[in-house]
Coordinates of C-alpha atoms and ligand atoms in Angstrom, one line a residue:
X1 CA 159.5 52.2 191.3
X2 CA 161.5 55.0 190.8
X3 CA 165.1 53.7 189.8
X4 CA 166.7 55.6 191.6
X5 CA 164.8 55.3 194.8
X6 CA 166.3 53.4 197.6
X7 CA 163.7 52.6 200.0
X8 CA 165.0 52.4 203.5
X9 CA 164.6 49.2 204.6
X10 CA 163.1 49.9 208.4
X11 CA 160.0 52.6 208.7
X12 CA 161.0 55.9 209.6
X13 CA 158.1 56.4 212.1
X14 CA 157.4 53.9 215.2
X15 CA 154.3 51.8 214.2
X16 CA 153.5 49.4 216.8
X17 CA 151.5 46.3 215.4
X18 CA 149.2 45.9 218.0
X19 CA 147.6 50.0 217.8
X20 CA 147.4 49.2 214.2
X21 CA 145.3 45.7 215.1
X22 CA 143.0 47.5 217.1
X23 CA 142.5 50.5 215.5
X24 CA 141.6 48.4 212.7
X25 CA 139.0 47.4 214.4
X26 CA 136.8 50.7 213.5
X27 CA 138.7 51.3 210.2
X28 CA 137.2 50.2 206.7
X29 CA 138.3 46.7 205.9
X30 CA 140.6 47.5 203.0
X31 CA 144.1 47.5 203.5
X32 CA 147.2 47.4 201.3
X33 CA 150.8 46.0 201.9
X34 CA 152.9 49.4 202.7
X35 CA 156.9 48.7 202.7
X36 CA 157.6 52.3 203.7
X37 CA 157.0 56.0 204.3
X38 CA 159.2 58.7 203.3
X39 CA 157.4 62.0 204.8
X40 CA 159.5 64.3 203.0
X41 CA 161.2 63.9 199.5
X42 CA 162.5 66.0 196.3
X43 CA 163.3 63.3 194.1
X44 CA 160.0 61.8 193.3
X45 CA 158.3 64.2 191.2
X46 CA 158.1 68.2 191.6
X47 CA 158.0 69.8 195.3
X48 CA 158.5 68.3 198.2
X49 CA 156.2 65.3 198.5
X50 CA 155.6 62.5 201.0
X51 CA 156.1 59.2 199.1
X52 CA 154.3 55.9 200.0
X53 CA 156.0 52.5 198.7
X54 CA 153.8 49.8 198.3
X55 CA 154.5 46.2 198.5
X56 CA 154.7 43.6 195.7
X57 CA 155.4 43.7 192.2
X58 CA 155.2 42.1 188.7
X59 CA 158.5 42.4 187.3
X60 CA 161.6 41.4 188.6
X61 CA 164.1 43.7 186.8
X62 CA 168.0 42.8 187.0
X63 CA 169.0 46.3 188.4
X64 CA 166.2 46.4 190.6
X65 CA 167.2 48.4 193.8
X66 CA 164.6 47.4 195.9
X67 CA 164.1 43.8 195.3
X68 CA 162.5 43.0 198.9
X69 CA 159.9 45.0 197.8
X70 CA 159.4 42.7 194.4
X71 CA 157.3 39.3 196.7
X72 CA 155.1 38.7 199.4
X73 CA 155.7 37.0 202.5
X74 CA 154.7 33.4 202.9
X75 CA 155.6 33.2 206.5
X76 CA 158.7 30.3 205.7
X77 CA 160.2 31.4 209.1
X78 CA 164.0 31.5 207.7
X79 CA 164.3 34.6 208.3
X80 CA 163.3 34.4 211.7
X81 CA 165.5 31.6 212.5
X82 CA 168.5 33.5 210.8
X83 CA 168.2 36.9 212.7
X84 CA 171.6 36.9 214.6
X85 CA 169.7 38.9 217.3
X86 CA 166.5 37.1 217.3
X87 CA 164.9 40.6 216.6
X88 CA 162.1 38.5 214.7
X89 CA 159.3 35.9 215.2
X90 CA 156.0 34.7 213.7
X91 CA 152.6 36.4 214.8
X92 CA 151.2 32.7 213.1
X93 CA 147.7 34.0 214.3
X94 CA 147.8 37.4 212.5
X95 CA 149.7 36.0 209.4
X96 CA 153.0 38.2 210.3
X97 CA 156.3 38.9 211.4
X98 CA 157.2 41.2 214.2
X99 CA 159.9 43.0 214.3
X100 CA 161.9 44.2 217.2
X101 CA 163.3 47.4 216.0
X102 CA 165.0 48.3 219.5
X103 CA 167.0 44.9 218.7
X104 CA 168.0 45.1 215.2
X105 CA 171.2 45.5 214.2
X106 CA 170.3 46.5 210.5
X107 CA 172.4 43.8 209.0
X108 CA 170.0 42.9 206.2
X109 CA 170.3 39.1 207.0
X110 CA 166.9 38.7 206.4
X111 CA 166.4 40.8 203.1
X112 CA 169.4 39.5 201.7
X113 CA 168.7 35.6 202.0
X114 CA 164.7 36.1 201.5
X115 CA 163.8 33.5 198.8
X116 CA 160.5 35.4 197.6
X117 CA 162.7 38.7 197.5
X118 CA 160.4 40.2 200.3
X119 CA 160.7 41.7 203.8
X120 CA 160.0 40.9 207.1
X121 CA 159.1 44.3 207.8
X122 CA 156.1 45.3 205.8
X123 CA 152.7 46.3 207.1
X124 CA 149.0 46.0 206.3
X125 CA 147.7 49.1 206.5
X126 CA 143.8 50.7 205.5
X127 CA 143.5 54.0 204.1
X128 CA 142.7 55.9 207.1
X129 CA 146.2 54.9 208.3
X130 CA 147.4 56.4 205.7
X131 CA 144.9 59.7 205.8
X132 CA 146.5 60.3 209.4
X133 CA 149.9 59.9 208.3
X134 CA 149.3 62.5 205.3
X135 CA 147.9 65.0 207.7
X136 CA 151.0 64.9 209.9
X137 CA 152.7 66.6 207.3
X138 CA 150.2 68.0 205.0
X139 CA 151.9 71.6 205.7
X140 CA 154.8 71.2 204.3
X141 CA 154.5 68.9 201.1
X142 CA 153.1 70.3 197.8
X143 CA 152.0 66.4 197.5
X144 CA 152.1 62.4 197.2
X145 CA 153.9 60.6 195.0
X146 CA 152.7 56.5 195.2
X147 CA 155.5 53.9 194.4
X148 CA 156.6 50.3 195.0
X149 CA 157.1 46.9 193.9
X150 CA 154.2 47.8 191.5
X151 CA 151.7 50.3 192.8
X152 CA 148.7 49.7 190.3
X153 CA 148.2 46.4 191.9
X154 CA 146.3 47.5 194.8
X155 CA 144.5 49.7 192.5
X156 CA 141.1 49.5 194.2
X157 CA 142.9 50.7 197.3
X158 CA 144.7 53.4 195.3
X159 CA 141.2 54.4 194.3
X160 CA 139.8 54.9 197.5
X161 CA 143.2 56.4 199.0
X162 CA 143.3 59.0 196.3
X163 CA 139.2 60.4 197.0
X164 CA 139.8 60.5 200.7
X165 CA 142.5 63.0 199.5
X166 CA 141.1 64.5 196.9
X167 CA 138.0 65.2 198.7
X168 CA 139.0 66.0 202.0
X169 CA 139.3 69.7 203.0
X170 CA 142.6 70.0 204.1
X171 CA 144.4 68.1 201.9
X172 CA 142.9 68.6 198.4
X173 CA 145.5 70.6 197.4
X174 CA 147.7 68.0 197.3
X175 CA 148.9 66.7 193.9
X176 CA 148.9 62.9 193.3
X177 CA 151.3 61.1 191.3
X178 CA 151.9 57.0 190.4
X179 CA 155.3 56.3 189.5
X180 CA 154.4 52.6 188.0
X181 CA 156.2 50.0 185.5
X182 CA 153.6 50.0 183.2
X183 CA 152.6 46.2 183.5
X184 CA 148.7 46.8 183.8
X185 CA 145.7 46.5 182.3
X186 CA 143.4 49.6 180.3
X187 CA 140.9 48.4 183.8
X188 CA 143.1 49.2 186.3
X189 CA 144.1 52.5 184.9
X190 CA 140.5 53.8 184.4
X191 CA 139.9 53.0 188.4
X192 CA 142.1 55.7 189.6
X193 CA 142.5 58.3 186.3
X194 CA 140.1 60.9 187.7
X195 CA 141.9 61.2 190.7
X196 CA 145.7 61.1 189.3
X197 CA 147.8 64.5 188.3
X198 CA 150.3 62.4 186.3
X199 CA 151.9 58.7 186.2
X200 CA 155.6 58.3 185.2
X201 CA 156.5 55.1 183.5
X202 CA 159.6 53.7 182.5
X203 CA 160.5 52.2 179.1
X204 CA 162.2 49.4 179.8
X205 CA 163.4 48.5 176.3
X206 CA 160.9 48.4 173.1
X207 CA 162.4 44.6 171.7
X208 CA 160.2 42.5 174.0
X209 CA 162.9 39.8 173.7
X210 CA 165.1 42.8 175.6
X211 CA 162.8 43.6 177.6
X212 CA 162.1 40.3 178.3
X213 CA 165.9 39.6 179.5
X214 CA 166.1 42.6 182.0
X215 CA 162.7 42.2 183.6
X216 CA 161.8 38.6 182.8
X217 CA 158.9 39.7 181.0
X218 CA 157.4 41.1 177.9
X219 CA 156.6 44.6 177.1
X220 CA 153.0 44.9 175.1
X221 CA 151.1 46.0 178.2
X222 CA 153.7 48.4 179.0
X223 CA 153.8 50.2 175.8
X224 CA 149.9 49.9 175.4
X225 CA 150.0 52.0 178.6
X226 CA 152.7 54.7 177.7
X227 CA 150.2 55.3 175.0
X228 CA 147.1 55.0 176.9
X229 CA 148.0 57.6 179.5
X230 CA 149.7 59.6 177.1
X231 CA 146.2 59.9 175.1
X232 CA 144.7 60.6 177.9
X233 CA 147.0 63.5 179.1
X234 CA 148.1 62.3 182.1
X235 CA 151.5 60.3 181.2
X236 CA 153.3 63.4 182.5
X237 CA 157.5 61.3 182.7
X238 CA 158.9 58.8 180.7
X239 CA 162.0 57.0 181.9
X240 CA 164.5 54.9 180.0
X241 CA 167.6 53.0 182.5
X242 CA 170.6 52.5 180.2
X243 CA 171.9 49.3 180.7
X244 CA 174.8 48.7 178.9
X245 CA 174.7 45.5 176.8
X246 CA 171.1 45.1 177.2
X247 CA 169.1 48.2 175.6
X248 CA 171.8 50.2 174.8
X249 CA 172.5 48.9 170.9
X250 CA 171.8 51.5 168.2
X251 CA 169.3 49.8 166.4
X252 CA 167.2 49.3 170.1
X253 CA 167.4 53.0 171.3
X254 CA 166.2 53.9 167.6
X255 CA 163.1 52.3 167.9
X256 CA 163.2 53.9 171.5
X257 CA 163.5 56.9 169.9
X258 CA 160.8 56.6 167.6
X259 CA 158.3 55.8 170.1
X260 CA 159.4 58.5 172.9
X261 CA 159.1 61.2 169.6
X262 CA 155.5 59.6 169.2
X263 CA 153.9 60.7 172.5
X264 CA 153.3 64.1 173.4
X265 CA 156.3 66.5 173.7
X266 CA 154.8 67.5 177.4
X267 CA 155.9 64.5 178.5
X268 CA 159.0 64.7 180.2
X269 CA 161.6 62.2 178.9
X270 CA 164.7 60.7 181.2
X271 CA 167.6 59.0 180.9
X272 CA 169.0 57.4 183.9
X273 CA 172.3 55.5 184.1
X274 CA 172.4 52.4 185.8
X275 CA 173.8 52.6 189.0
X276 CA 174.7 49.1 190.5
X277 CA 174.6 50.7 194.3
X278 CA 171.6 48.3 196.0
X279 CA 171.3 46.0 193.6
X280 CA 171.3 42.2 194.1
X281 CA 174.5 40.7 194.7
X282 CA 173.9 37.9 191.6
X283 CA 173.6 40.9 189.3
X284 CA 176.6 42.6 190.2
X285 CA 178.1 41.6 186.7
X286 CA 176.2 44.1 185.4
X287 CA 178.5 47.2 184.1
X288 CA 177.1 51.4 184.6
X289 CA 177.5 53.6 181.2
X290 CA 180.0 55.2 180.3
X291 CA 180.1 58.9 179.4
X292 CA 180.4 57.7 175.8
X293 CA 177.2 55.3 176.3
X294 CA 175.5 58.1 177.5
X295 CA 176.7 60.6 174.9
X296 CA 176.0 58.0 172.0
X297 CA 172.4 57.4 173.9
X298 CA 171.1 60.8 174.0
X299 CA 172.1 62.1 170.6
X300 CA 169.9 59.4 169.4
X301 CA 167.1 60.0 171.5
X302 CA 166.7 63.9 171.9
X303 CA 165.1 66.2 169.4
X304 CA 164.0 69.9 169.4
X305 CA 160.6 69.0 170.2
X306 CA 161.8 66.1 173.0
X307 CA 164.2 67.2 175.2
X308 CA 165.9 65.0 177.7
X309 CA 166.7 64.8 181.2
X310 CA 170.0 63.0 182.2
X311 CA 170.2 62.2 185.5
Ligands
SF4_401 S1 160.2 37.6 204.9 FE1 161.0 36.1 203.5 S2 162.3 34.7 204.7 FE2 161.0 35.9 206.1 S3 159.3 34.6 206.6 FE3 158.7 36.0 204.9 S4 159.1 34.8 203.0 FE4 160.3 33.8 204.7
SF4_402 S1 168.1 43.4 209.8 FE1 169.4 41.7 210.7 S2 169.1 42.0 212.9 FE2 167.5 43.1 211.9 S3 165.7 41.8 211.8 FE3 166.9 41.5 209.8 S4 168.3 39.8 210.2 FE4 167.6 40.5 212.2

């Protein structure tokens, strides 16, 4: 996901569980976990684009703003027995919670104290829920940008999503983008290519023992897909988080460096400063850059051919 992106937490448009059950009922079988919908945004890639956030993912980064977004649900009920409005209970037959949105206070109880760092309120949805929501607004976005938790894990969903665009009439002039960590096999890649405009990754740090401490993983896959996509032309952003005292030494944003001036200079390169807004409460020691971090950062990184965007 995006690291800037804060998902809101509730849906923006009323989805009642039980039309979804039994419109499911005619709808193709495969479904993906959905955590949100933002119909209109201008942060997640050029235009305006509708951006869908799926549910789940493989890393579990330190500054992650989204972290309900990084597990699944196993039903454990504590959130339900928390709520201080009772605005949730378990649908044990349907494996889900329901959620009474005309009861909820928004206090983020339940995402807060969640020990799988997921949400009570994501939803299964197939790709014809999806279609429908697309055409709602397919007039005024020049396209969709997929997010998450880690997209690419639902990537035989992704692959049917992205032909029901691509080949339906109306909406095959939308553009598609995958904003993805990067943590996924050449497979998985090849399922959706012919159907994607561009992905944007993030290099998280190029030490896997660094990368390793802020994501709590190691980094081969990820760079094997920077340069996969980017041979491919269709690696089309490249993002870097500064996190001070973490991936910010000189000798780490060298090699950085080195591997950003290594891919194709169409790829657009970004800087983004940690911001600690959103992020989990145990991580909070965390410190943002300073102007001098920054300054220090990009003089290293940018070159004529590679320009950076600082944002
Ligand atoms: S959302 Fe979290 S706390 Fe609530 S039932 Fe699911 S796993 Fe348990
Ligand atoms: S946000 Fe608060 S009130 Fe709403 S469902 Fe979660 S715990 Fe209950």
């Amino acid at each position: 996901m995006g690291a800037l992106c804060l998902l809101p937490i509730r849906w923006t448009m009323p989805m009642s569980t039980n039309v979804l059950q039994k419109e499911s009922i005619h709808m193709s079988e495969l479904q993906a976990n959905i955590s949100g919908i933002i119909k209109s945004s201008v942060i997640d890639g050029p235009g305006n684009r509708m951006v869908i956030f799926f549910q789940a993912c493989n890393l579990n980064c330190l500054y992650c703003h989204n972290s309900h977004t990084i597990g699944l649900c196993n039903l454990c009920g504590l959130c339900v027995q928390n709520c201080p409005t009772q605005s949730l209970k378990i649908d044990a037959s349907n494996k889900q919670i329901i959620h009474n949105a005309s009861t909820c206070t928004h206090c983020d109880n339940c995402l807060k104290n969640c020990p799988e760092n997921s949400s009570p309120f994501y939803k299964k949805m197939t790709v014809e829920h999806l279609i429908s929501e697309i055409e709602e607004v397919k007039d005024f976005i020049s396209g969709i940008t997929v997010s998450g938790g880690e997209v690419m894990l639902q990537s035989e969903f992704l692959k049917q999503l992205f032909i029901s665009i691509k080949t339906h009439p109306e909406l095959n002039h939308l553009s598609i983008l995958v904003d993805s960590n990067g943590n996924i096999d050449e497979n998985r890649w090849n399922q959706v290519l012919d159907w994607v405009d561009g992905f944007m990754l993030d290099i998280k740090a190029y030490s896997s023992d660094v990368h390793k401490k802020i994501t709590g993983h190691t980094n081969e896959k990820i760079l094997n897909s920077i340069r996969y996509l980017d041979s491919k032309n269709k690696l089309s952003e490249l993002r870097l988080v500064l996190v001070p005292g973490y991936n910010n030494s000189k000798e780490e944003i060298e090699t950085i460096s080195g591997f950003m001036q290594s891919l194709s200079p169409e790829v657009r390169k970004v800087l983004i400063k940690l911001r600690k807004h959103g992020i989990r409460e145990k991580y909070h020691y965390l410190s943002e850059p300073t102007q001098l971090d920054i300054a220090q950062a990009v003089e290293i990184l940018e070159s004529d051919k590679h320009k950076l965007l600082v944002i």
